[in-house]
Coordinates of C-alpha atoms in Angstrom, one line a residue:
Chain C
X94 CA 98.2 142.7 127.5
X95 CA 96.7 142.6 131.0
X96 CA 95.4 139.3 132.3
X97 CA 92.0 140.4 133.1
X98 CA 89.7 137.5 132.2
X99 CA 87.0 138.6 129.8
X100 CA 83.5 138.2 131.8
X101 CA 81.2 135.9 129.8
X102 CA 79.0 135.4 132.6
X103 CA 78.7 132.7 135.2
X104 CA 79.2 129.1 133.8
X105 CA 75.7 127.3 133.8
X106 CA 75.0 125.0 136.6
X107 CA 73.3 122.4 134.3
X108 CA 76.5 122.0 132.1
X109 CA 78.9 122.3 134.9
X110 CA 77.4 119.7 137.2
X111 CA 77.0 116.7 134.9
X112 CA 80.2 117.6 133.5
X113 CA 82.0 117.1 137.1
X114 CA 80.0 114.0 137.6
X115 CA 81.4 112.7 134.2
X116 CA 85.0 113.5 134.9
X117 CA 84.6 111.7 138.5
X118 CA 82.9 108.7 136.8
X119 CA 85.9 108.4 134.7
X120 CA 88.5 108.9 137.0
X121 CA 87.5 107.7 140.5
X122 CA 87.5 103.8 139.3
X123 CA 91.0 104.2 138.2
X124 CA 92.1 106.2 141.5
X125 CA 90.4 103.4 143.9
X126 CA 92.3 100.7 141.9
X127 CA 95.7 102.6 142.4
X128 CA 94.5 103.3 146.1
X129 CA 93.9 99.3 146.7
X130 CA 96.9 98.4 145.5
X131 CA 99.3 96.7 147.9
X132 CA 102.4 98.3 146.6
X133 CA 104.7 96.7 149.1
X134 CA 104.2 93.1 147.5
X135 CA 103.8 94.5 144.0
X136 CA 107.3 93.3 143.0
X137 CA 107.1 90.0 144.2
X138 CA 103.6 89.5 143.0
X139 CA 104.5 90.9 139.4
X140 CA 107.4 88.1 139.4
X141 CA 105.3 85.2 140.6
X142 CA 104.7 82.4 138.1
X143 CA 101.1 82.9 137.2
X144 CA 101.3 86.9 136.7
X145 CA 104.5 86.4 134.8
X146 CA 103.0 83.7 132.5
X147 CA 100.0 85.7 131.8
X148 CA 102.1 88.6 131.1
X149 CA 104.6 87.0 128.9
X150 CA 101.4 85.3 126.7
X151 CA 99.8 88.6 126.3
X152 CA 103.0 90.5 125.1
X153 CA 103.8 87.9 122.7
X154 CA 100.3 87.0 121.6
X155 CA 99.5 90.8 121.1
X156 CA 103.0 91.2 119.3
X157 CA 102.3 88.4 117.0
X158 CA 98.9 89.7 116.2
X159 CA 100.1 92.9 115.5
X160 CA 102.5 91.7 113.1
X161 CA 99.9 89.9 111.3
X162 CA 97.7 92.9 111.2
X163 CA 100.6 95.2 109.9
X164 CA 101.6 92.4 107.1
X165 CA 97.9 91.9 106.1
X166 CA 96.4 95.3 107.1
X167 CA 98.8 97.8 105.1
X168 CA 98.3 96.3 101.8
X169 CA 94.3 96.3 102.6
X170 CA 94.7 100.0 103.6
X171 CA 96.6 100.6 100.5
X172 CA 93.9 98.7 98.2
X173 CA 91.4 100.7 99.9
X174 CA 92.8 104.2 99.4
X175 CA 94.6 103.6 95.9
X176 CA 93.3 100.4 94.4
X177 CA 90.2 102.0 92.4
X178 CA 88.3 98.9 93.4
X179 CA 84.7 98.7 92.4
X180 CA 82.6 98.7 95.5
X181 CA 85.5 100.2 97.6
X182 CA 83.3 102.1 99.9
X183 CA 80.9 98.8 100.8
X184 CA 84.4 97.0 101.3
X185 CA 85.4 99.7 103.7
X186 CA 82.3 99.4 105.5
X187 CA 83.0 95.8 105.8
X188 CA 86.3 96.2 107.3
X189 CA 85.0 98.4 110.2
X190 CA 82.3 95.9 111.3
X191 CA 84.8 94.1 113.8
X192 CA 85.2 97.4 115.1
X193 CA 81.8 97.8 116.3
X194 CA 81.0 94.2 116.6
X195 CA 80.8 92.9 120.4
X196 CA 84.1 91.0 120.6
X197 CA 82.1 87.9 121.8
X198 CA 80.3 87.8 118.8
X199 CA 83.3 87.6 116.8
X200 CA 84.7 85.0 118.8
X201 CA 81.6 82.7 118.1
X202 CA 82.3 84.0 114.2
X203 CA 85.4 82.5 114.3
X204 CA 84.5 79.5 116.0
X205 CA 82.0 78.7 113.6
X206 CA 84.4 79.2 110.6
X207 CA 87.8 78.2 111.9
X208 CA 86.3 75.5 114.3
X209 CA 87.3 72.0 113.8
X210 CA 83.8 71.4 111.9
X211 CA 83.9 74.9 110.2
X212 CA 84.1 75.1 106.6
X213 CA 87.8 76.5 106.8
X214 CA 88.9 74.7 110.0
X215 CA 88.1 71.4 108.6
X216 CA 90.6 72.3 105.6
X217 CA 93.2 73.3 107.9
X218 CA 92.8 70.2 109.9
X219 CA 92.5 67.7 107.0
X220 CA 95.3 69.3 105.2
X221 CA 97.8 70.3 107.7
X222 CA 96.5 69.1 110.8
X223 CA 96.0 72.5 112.2
X224 CA 93.6 73.1 114.8
X225 CA 93.2 76.8 115.8
X226 CA 90.4 76.9 118.6
X227 CA 91.8 76.8 122.2
X228 CA 95.5 77.0 120.9
X229 CA 97.7 80.1 121.7
X230 CA 97.6 80.5 117.9
X231 CA 94.2 80.9 118.5
X232 CA 94.5 83.7 120.9
X233 CA 96.7 85.3 118.1
X234 CA 93.9 85.0 115.5
X235 CA 91.1 86.1 118.0
X236 CA 93.4 89.3 118.9
X237 CA 94.3 90.0 115.2
X238 CA 90.5 89.9 114.0
X239 CA 89.2 92.5 116.6
X240 CA 92.5 94.7 116.2
X241 CA 93.1 94.7 112.7
X242 CA 90.5 97.4 111.8
X243 CA 92.1 99.7 114.1
X244 CA 95.2 99.4 111.9
X245 CA 93.6 99.6 108.5
X246 CA 91.4 102.8 109.3
X247 CA 94.5 104.5 110.7
X248 CA 96.8 103.6 107.8
X249 CA 94.0 104.3 105.1
X250 CA 93.4 107.5 106.7
X251 CA 97.0 108.5 106.5
X252 CA 97.1 107.4 102.7
X253 CA 94.1 109.5 101.9
X254 CA 95.7 112.7 103.4
X255 CA 99.0 112.0 101.7
X256 CA 99.6 113.9 98.5
X257 CA 99.2 111.3 95.8
X258 CA 100.9 113.6 93.2
X259 CA 104.3 112.3 95.0
X260 CA 103.2 109.1 93.4
X261 CA 102.9 110.4 90.3
X262 CA 106.1 112.2 90.2
X263 CA 107.6 108.7 91.3
X264 CA 106.1 107.2 88.0
X265 CA 107.3 109.8 85.6
X266 CA 110.8 109.2 87.1
X267 CA 110.3 105.5 85.9
X268 CA 109.2 103.8 89.2
X269 CA 106.8 100.9 89.2
X270 CA 103.7 101.1 91.5
X271 CA 105.6 98.4 94.0
X272 CA 108.7 100.6 94.1
X273 CA 106.8 103.6 94.5
X274 CA 104.8 102.0 97.3
X275 CA 108.1 101.1 99.1
X276 CA 110.1 104.2 98.6
X277 CA 107.7 107.0 98.5
X278 CA 104.1 106.3 99.7
X279 CA 105.1 104.1 102.8
X280 CA 107.7 106.5 104.2
X281 CA 105.3 109.3 103.4
X282 CA 102.7 107.6 105.8
X283 CA 105.0 106.4 108.3
X284 CA 103.7 108.1 111.2
X285 CA 100.0 106.9 110.5
X286 CA 101.6 103.3 110.1
X287 CA 103.5 103.7 113.6
X288 CA 100.3 105.3 115.3
X289 CA 98.1 102.4 113.8
X290 CA 100.1 99.9 114.9
X291 CA 100.3 101.1 118.5
X292 CA 96.8 101.3 118.7
X293 CA 96.2 97.7 117.1
X294 CA 98.5 96.5 119.7
X295 CA 96.9 97.9 122.6
X296 CA 93.7 96.5 121.4
X297 CA 95.1 93.2 120.9
X298 CA 96.5 93.3 124.6
X299 CA 93.3 94.2 126.2
X300 CA 91.3 91.6 123.9
X301 CA 88.9 89.4 126.2
X302 CA 85.5 88.5 124.4
X303 CA 86.9 87.0 121.3
X304 CA 89.8 85.4 123.0
X305 CA 87.8 83.6 125.9
X306 CA 85.0 82.5 123.2
X307 CA 87.5 81.3 120.5
X308 CA 90.4 80.2 122.4
X309 CA 89.2 79.6 126.1
X310 CA 91.1 79.9 129.3
X311 CA 94.0 77.3 129.8
X312 CA 96.5 79.0 132.1
X313 CA 100.0 79.2 130.2
X314 CA 98.5 78.5 126.9
X315 CA 95.5 80.9 126.3
X316 CA 95.2 82.8 129.7
X317 CA 96.0 86.4 128.7
X318 CA 96.3 89.4 131.0
X319 CA 92.8 90.4 130.8
X320 CA 91.6 86.7 131.2
X321 CA 93.9 86.2 134.1
X322 CA 92.5 89.5 135.7
X323 CA 88.9 88.0 135.5
X324 CA 89.9 84.7 136.9
X325 CA 92.0 86.2 139.7
X326 CA 89.3 88.3 140.8
X327 CA 87.5 85.4 142.5
X328 CA 90.4 83.3 143.9
X329 CA 93.0 86.2 144.6
X330 CA 91.7 89.7 144.0
X331 CA 95.2 91.3 145.2
X332 CA 96.6 89.5 141.9
X333 CA 93.8 90.8 140.0
X334 CA 94.7 94.2 141.2
X335 CA 98.2 93.8 140.3
X336 CA 97.5 92.6 136.6
X337 CA 95.0 95.6 136.4
X338 CA 97.9 98.2 137.1
X339 CA 100.1 96.5 134.9
X340 CA 97.5 96.9 132.0
X341 CA 96.6 100.5 133.2
X342 CA 100.2 101.3 133.0
X343 CA 100.5 100.1 129.4
X344 CA 97.6 101.8 128.3
X345 CA 98.6 105.2 129.8
X346 CA 102.1 104.6 127.8
X347 CA 100.4 103.9 124.6
X348 CA 98.5 107.2 125.0
X349 CA 101.5 109.1 126.0
X350 CA 103.3 107.6 122.8
X351 CA 100.1 108.8 120.8
X352 CA 99.7 112.1 122.4
X353 CA 101.4 114.0 119.8
X354 CA 98.9 112.8 117.2
X355 CA 95.9 112.3 119.1
X356 CA 95.4 114.0 122.2
X357 CA 97.1 117.4 121.6
X358 CA 95.0 120.2 120.4
Chain X
X206 CA 112.5 111.9 66.1
X207 CA 109.6 114.2 66.4
X208 CA 107.1 114.3 69.3
X209 CA 103.8 114.4 67.3
X210 CA 100.6 114.8 69.5
X211 CA 97.1 115.6 69.0
X212 CA 95.7 115.9 72.7
X213 CA 92.0 115.5 72.9
X214 CA 90.4 115.2 76.4
X215 CA 87.0 116.0 77.7
X216 CA 88.4 117.9 80.7
X217 CA 88.7 121.8 79.9
X218 CA 87.6 120.7 76.3
X219 CA 91.2 120.3 75.2
X220 CA 91.9 120.0 71.6
X221 CA 95.3 120.6 71.1
X222 CA 97.5 119.5 67.8
X223 CA 101.3 119.7 69.0
X224 CA 104.6 119.0 67.1
X225 CA 107.8 119.3 69.0
X226 CA 111.1 119.0 67.2
X227 CA 114.3 117.7 68.8
X228 CA 116.0 120.6 70.7
X229 CA 112.8 122.6 70.6
X230 CA 111.1 124.5 73.5
X231 CA 107.6 124.9 72.7
X232 CA 105.7 126.9 75.4
X233 CA 101.9 126.5 76.0
X234 CA 100.8 129.9 77.1
X235 CA 97.0 130.5 78.1
X236 CA 95.1 132.0 80.9
X237 CA 94.2 129.7 83.9
X238 CA 91.8 126.9 83.1
X239 CA 92.8 126.7 79.6
X240 CA 93.8 123.2 79.7
X241 CA 97.6 123.5 79.7
X242 CA 98.4 121.3 82.7
X243 CA 96.1 118.9 81.5
X244 CA 97.7 118.7 78.2
X245 CA 101.0 118.2 80.1
X246 CA 99.5 115.5 82.1
X247 CA 98.7 113.7 78.9
X248 CA 102.2 113.9 77.5
X249 CA 103.4 112.3 80.8
X250 CA 101.0 109.5 80.8
X251 CA 99.1 110.7 84.2
X252 CA 95.9 111.2 82.1
X253 CA 94.7 109.0 79.2
X254 CA 93.7 110.7 76.1
X255 CA 90.0 110.4 74.9
X256 CA 90.8 110.9 71.5
X257 CA 93.9 112.0 69.5
X258 CA 97.5 110.5 69.4
X259 CA 100.8 111.0 71.3
X260 CA 103.8 109.6 69.4
X261 CA 107.7 109.9 69.7
X262 CA 109.2 109.0 66.4
X263 CA 107.5 105.8 65.6
X264 CA 106.8 105.0 69.0
X265 CA 103.2 105.4 69.9
X266 CA 102.8 106.5 73.6
X267 CA 98.8 107.2 73.8
X268 CA 96.5 106.1 71.0
X269 CA 92.9 105.5 72.1
X270 CA 91.6 103.0 72.3
X271 CA 94.4 100.4 71.6
X272 CA 97.9 101.8 73.1
X273 CA 98.3 103.4 76.4
X274 CA 102.1 103.3 77.6
X275 CA 102.1 104.0 81.6
X276 CA 104.2 107.0 82.7
X277 CA 107.0 104.6 84.4
X278 CA 107.7 103.3 80.8
X279 CA 107.6 106.7 78.9
X280 CA 111.1 108.3 78.4
X281 CA 109.6 111.7 80.2
X282 CA 111.2 114.2 82.8
X283 CA 108.4 116.2 84.6
X284 CA 109.2 119.2 86.6
X285 CA 106.0 119.8 88.6
X286 CA 104.8 123.3 89.5
X287 CA 105.5 122.7 93.3
X288 CA 108.4 120.6 92.5
X289 CA 107.2 117.5 94.6
X290 CA 110.4 116.4 95.5
X291 CA 110.3 113.7 98.0
X292 CA 111.0 114.9 101.7
X293 CA 112.1 111.7 103.2
X294 CA 115.0 111.3 100.8
X295 CA 118.2 113.6 100.8
X296 CA 118.5 115.9 97.6
X297 CA 120.9 113.3 96.1
X298 CA 118.6 110.7 96.6
X299 CA 115.8 112.5 94.9
X300 CA 118.0 112.9 91.9
X301 CA 119.0 109.4 91.9
X302 CA 115.6 108.1 92.4
X303 CA 114.8 108.0 88.5
X304 CA 117.9 106.2 87.5
X305 CA 117.4 103.8 90.4
X306 CA 114.0 102.9 89.3
X307 CA 115.4 102.3 85.7
X308 CA 117.7 100.0 87.0
X309 CA 121.1 102.0 87.2
X310 CA 123.4 100.5 89.9
X311 CA 123.3 102.6 93.2
X312 CA 126.9 104.2 92.9
X313 CA 126.3 105.0 89.2
X314 CA 123.2 106.7 90.0
X315 CA 124.6 108.6 92.7
X316 CA 127.8 109.7 90.7
X317 CA 125.4 110.7 87.8
X318 CA 123.2 112.6 90.4
X319 CA 126.0 114.6 91.7
X320 CA 127.1 115.6 88.3
X321 CA 123.5 117.0 87.6
X322 CA 123.3 118.6 90.9
X323 CA 126.9 120.3 90.1
X324 CA 125.3 121.2 86.7
X325 CA 122.5 123.2 88.3
X326 CA 124.7 124.3 91.0
X327 CA 123.3 123.1 94.2
X328 CA 125.8 120.4 94.7
X329 CA 126.7 121.3 98.1
X330 CA 123.1 120.7 99.4
X331 CA 123.4 116.9 98.1
X332 CA 122.8 115.5 101.6
X333 CA 120.2 118.2 102.8
X334 CA 116.6 117.3 103.1
X335 CA 114.6 119.2 100.3
X336 CA 112.6 120.6 103.1
X337 CA 115.6 122.9 104.0
X338 CA 116.1 124.2 100.5
X339 CA 115.0 127.7 99.5
X340 CA 112.6 128.0 96.5
X341 CA 115.3 128.6 93.9
X342 CA 117.3 125.7 95.3
X343 CA 114.5 123.4 95.3
X344 CA 113.6 124.3 91.8
X345 CA 117.3 123.4 90.6
X346 CA 116.9 120.1 92.2
X347 CA 113.7 119.4 90.4
X348 CA 115.2 120.2 87.3
X349 CA 118.2 118.1 87.8
X350 CA 115.7 115.3 88.9
X351 CA 113.7 115.5 85.9
X352 CA 117.0 115.6 83.7
X353 CA 118.9 113.1 85.3
X354 CA 117.2 110.0 83.6
X355 CA 118.0 111.7 80.2
X356 CA 114.5 112.0 79.0
X357 CA 113.4 112.1 75.2
X358 CA 110.8 114.7 76.2
X359 CA 111.0 117.5 79.0
X360 CA 107.8 118.7 80.7
X361 CA 107.9 121.7 82.6
X362 CA 104.5 122.8 84.5
X363 CA 105.0 126.8 85.4
X364 CA 108.7 126.3 86.1
X365 CA 108.9 129.5 87.8
X366 CA 105.5 130.3 89.3
X367 CA 106.7 129.2 92.8
X368 CA 109.4 131.6 93.0
X369 CA 109.5 135.4 94.5
X370 CA 109.9 137.7 91.8
X371 CA 113.9 138.5 92.8
X372 CA 114.8 134.8 92.6
X373 CA 112.5 134.5 89.5
X374 CA 114.6 136.7 87.1
X375 CA 117.7 135.0 87.9
X376 CA 116.5 131.6 87.7
X377 CA 114.6 132.0 84.4
X378 CA 118.1 132.9 82.5
X379 CA 119.6 129.9 84.1
X380 CA 116.6 127.5 82.9
X381 CA 116.9 129.2 79.5
X382 CA 120.8 128.2 79.5
X383 CA 119.8 124.4 80.4
X384 CA 117.0 124.2 78.1
X385 CA 119.3 125.4 75.4
X386 CA 121.7 122.6 76.3
X387 CA 118.7 119.9 76.2
X388 CA 118.8 118.1 73.2
X389 CA 115.4 116.4 73.8
X390 CA 111.9 117.9 73.1
X391 CA 110.7 120.4 75.7
X392 CA 107.2 121.3 76.3
X393 CA 106.7 124.0 79.1
X394 CA 103.3 125.2 80.5
X395 CA 103.1 128.7 81.5
X396 CA 100.8 131.8 82.3
X397 CA 103.3 134.2 82.2
X398 CA 104.4 135.8 78.9
X399 CA 107.9 136.9 79.8
X400 CA 108.7 133.3 80.7
X401 CA 107.2 131.9 77.7
X402 CA 109.1 134.5 75.6
X403 CA 112.4 134.0 77.3
X404 CA 112.5 130.4 77.4
X405 CA 110.6 129.0 74.4
X406 CA 111.3 128.9 70.5
X407 CA 107.7 128.7 69.8
X408 CA 104.7 129.7 71.5
X409 CA 101.3 128.1 71.1
X410 CA 98.5 129.9 72.7
X411 CA 95.9 127.9 74.4
X412 CA 92.2 129.6 75.3
X413 CA 89.5 127.4 76.5
X414 CA 91.3 124.2 75.3
X415 CA 91.8 125.5 71.9
X416 CA 95.0 126.9 70.1
X417 CA 94.3 130.5 69.2
X418 CA 97.5 131.5 67.7
X419 CA 101.2 129.8 67.5
X420 CA 104.3 131.3 66.2
X421 CA 107.8 132.6 67.5
X422 CA 107.8 134.7 70.5
X423 CA 108.6 137.7 68.3
X424 CA 105.7 137.1 65.8
X425 CA 103.1 136.5 68.7
X426 CA 104.3 139.6 70.7
X427 CA 104.1 141.7 67.2
X428 CA 101.2 140.6 65.8
X429 CA 98.5 139.3 68.7
X430 CA 95.6 137.6 67.4
X431 CA 93.4 137.6 70.4
X432 CA 92.7 140.1 73.0
X433 CA 94.0 137.5 75.7
X434 CA 97.6 137.8 73.9
X435 CA 97.4 141.4 73.0
X436 CA 96.7 142.1 76.9
X437 CA 99.6 139.8 77.8
X438 CA 102.2 141.8 75.4
X439 CA 100.5 145.1 76.5
X440 CA 99.2 146.0 73.1
X441 CA 95.6 147.5 71.9
X442 CA 94.0 145.2 69.5
X443 CA 90.7 146.0 67.3
X444 CA 89.3 143.9 64.9
X445 CA 87.7 145.2 61.6
X446 CA 87.3 144.9 57.6
X447 CA 89.9 146.9 55.7
X448 CA 89.2 148.5 52.4
X449 CA 92.4 150.1 51.3
X450 CA 93.4 152.5 54.2
X451 CA 89.8 152.8 55.6
X452 CA 89.0 150.2 58.0
X453 CA 85.4 149.8 59.4
X454 CA 85.9 148.2 63.0
X455 CA 83.5 145.2 64.4
X456 CA 82.1 147.9 66.6
X457 CA 80.9 150.1 64.0
X458 CA 83.8 152.8 64.1
X459 CA 86.0 153.8 61.5
X460 CA 89.9 154.0 61.4
X461 CA 92.3 155.1 58.9
X462 CA 95.7 153.4 58.2
X463 CA 99.0 154.8 56.9
X464 CA 99.3 151.6 54.8
X465 CA 96.4 150.1 52.8
X466 CA 95.1 146.6 53.6
X467 CA 92.2 144.2 52.3
X468 CA 89.8 142.0 54.0
X469 CA 89.4 140.9 57.6
X470 CA 92.2 142.6 59.6
X471 CA 93.7 143.0 63.2
X472 CA 94.8 146.5 64.3
X473 CA 97.3 146.4 66.8
X474 CA 98.7 149.7 68.4
X475 CA 100.5 150.6 71.8
X476 CA 98.7 152.7 74.5
X477 CA 101.7 154.9 74.4
X478 CA 100.6 156.4 70.8
X479 CA 96.9 157.1 72.1
X480 CA 96.7 160.8 73.1
X481 CA 93.8 162.5 74.9
X482 CA 92.8 166.1 74.6
X483 CA 89.8 168.1 75.9
X484 CA 89.7 169.7 72.4
X485 CA 88.0 168.2 69.6
X486 CA 90.2 168.1 66.3
X487 CA 89.8 167.1 63.0
X488 CA 92.8 164.7 62.7
X489 CA 92.1 161.2 61.3
X490 CA 91.3 158.5 64.0
X491 CA 90.0 160.9 66.4
X492 CA 86.8 160.2 68.6
X493 CA 85.1 161.3 71.5
X494 CA 86.1 158.9 74.4
X495 CA 84.7 158.1 77.9
X496 CA 87.0 157.2 80.4
X497 CA 86.0 153.8 82.2
X498 CA 88.9 153.2 84.5
X499 CA 92.2 154.8 85.5
X500 CA 95.2 152.9 87.2
X501 CA 98.8 153.6 87.9
X502 CA 101.4 151.9 86.2
X503 CA 104.9 152.1 87.4
X504 CA 105.7 155.6 85.4
X505 CA 102.8 156.1 83.6
X506 CA 98.8 156.3 84.2
X507 CA 96.9 153.7 82.2
X508 CA 93.5 155.3 81.3
X509 CA 90.8 152.9 80.0
X510 CA 88.4 154.1 77.1
X511 CA 85.1 153.0 76.5
X512 CA 86.1 149.6 77.8
X513 CA 88.0 148.6 74.4
X514 CA 91.2 150.6 74.4
X515 CA 93.6 151.9 76.9
X516 CA 96.0 154.8 76.8
X517 CA 99.4 155.2 78.6
X518 CA 100.1 158.6 79.8
X519 CA 102.4 160.5 81.5
X520 CA 101.3 161.6 84.9
X521 CA 101.9 165.5 84.1
X522 CA 99.2 165.0 81.2
X523 CA 96.7 163.5 83.4
X524 CA 97.1 166.1 85.5
X525 CA 95.7 168.7 83.1
X526 CA 92.9 166.6 82.0
X527 CA 89.4 166.7 83.5
X528 CA 87.6 162.9 83.2
X529 CA 84.6 164.4 84.0
X530 CA 84.5 166.7 81.2
X531 CA 84.0 165.4 77.3
X532 CA 87.5 164.2 76.1
X533 CA 88.6 163.2 72.6
X534 CA 91.2 160.4 71.8
X535 CA 93.4 160.1 68.8
X536 CA 95.9 157.7 67.2
X537 CA 98.3 158.6 64.5
X538 CA 97.7 156.6 61.3
X539 CA 101.4 155.6 61.3
X540 CA 101.1 154.1 64.8
X541 CA 98.7 151.3 63.3
X542 CA 99.5 148.1 62.1
X543 CA 97.3 146.1 60.4
X544 CA 97.6 142.4 59.7

């Protein structure tokens, strides 16, 4: 084969120009962020008390929220994919609402229900003395609320794509539905579960709107990385840049880990 | 203990009475879409009956509208058409899965599974992944997995269809041996007459959800009653009304038999016994035929006549015939079998 390029005519300017502008629009801010970073004092700032605190809080809250999402979301995905529920399509539509809802609205909704005066919050307070708003636990709740749909949609998609006849084979071998789920279904959709978990964790880590609305902004307690970035921008721009670079790094790492499944092709 | 079933399902219009004795192998033979796999799924419990019943001995498995035993509670072993082995488990774990699910301890399940792998001759792949096996090996593993729980009823869905021709004939004889050793009830589904003849004690021919013929492989092969079976076993089949040695066919033509018969008859004859000649003769069973198709089989040429009969001729004879000119076909009365 020769390497001669088959001429299909010139690329139309009407397409190329907006495309290049669009690409620049997406990349220039990130490049700018990296350009403004003072790399020399990055390590010292990274390990400073407030950055470390926010970073640690973010990692812990996002991880706990992800665990909550996996424990509740995988069964929910199974029910949607396999449960033969009446109104299954409607329930699936409801699950995706938090996906498109402005996170601030989600935070307000959580506050109304789980707040001390809210119907559920009142019960939690009265029976267990638990109050979620403006606590670290509240951060986890806000993050889980926003991130869970990512996991459910991803796992449900994997379940639908999986060969359900394998489950039939397991049933004819004497396996109960629970055993079939654990030993046959779950292992066969594991890549989907992993992808959903990573996506869910990344979404939880970046959560801002619902968190600040529901959990407030108390350093050491509810100030996660995105909130710290927002705060620091006014008082200490260099700290904001460092925090942003950390979040950017995490995002790129997530993207790289999902590359096989999401970006390839 | 007999497996006694009347399988009625809306899908494919299935209406199939079926009785299988212990140790017996029954083959459901029929064209694609006849409802064979649907029948198998109802026996396995993967599809509920609309009407009818499935009973094993005195235990009801499915009896609408009251009883329905879930698949995991039936003592069945199923070998699926594409085997459906669990890819994330080793071969050994696949075979042990049914035993574990039914409460056998891990070590006992593994040793039983290994014994089965030895029986079917793939023990050396015990720790391999199913994905790495060849078609023939995977087929054996699937059989071992279905048999490991010592089911009362063994269901095989097109057990050889996924194999290439070379592997197929070797695995077929092997499978026949395993089925002979199996003391339970076996129902196998196939569209391949050879598989059915070699593996089964009794054939049930299923067309459009209904039974069109049943009997031993030998009986079905010699006395086909529908065009589908006649075609499968390579015979010409005509239908008519006999009065002594004279038969008036449903299409209005006449035939002469060597042995007298009475009433509605099927007339079967081998395509080899049909001869073609450019010269008209006065011998009985001679008619003017037009050629509607010609195809080459291994060592003979198959000539389709009037879309109803085909004749197998040696290529040397075909070379002397001119298909554009009038031809006369004839059959010796002694080559006709009426029943």
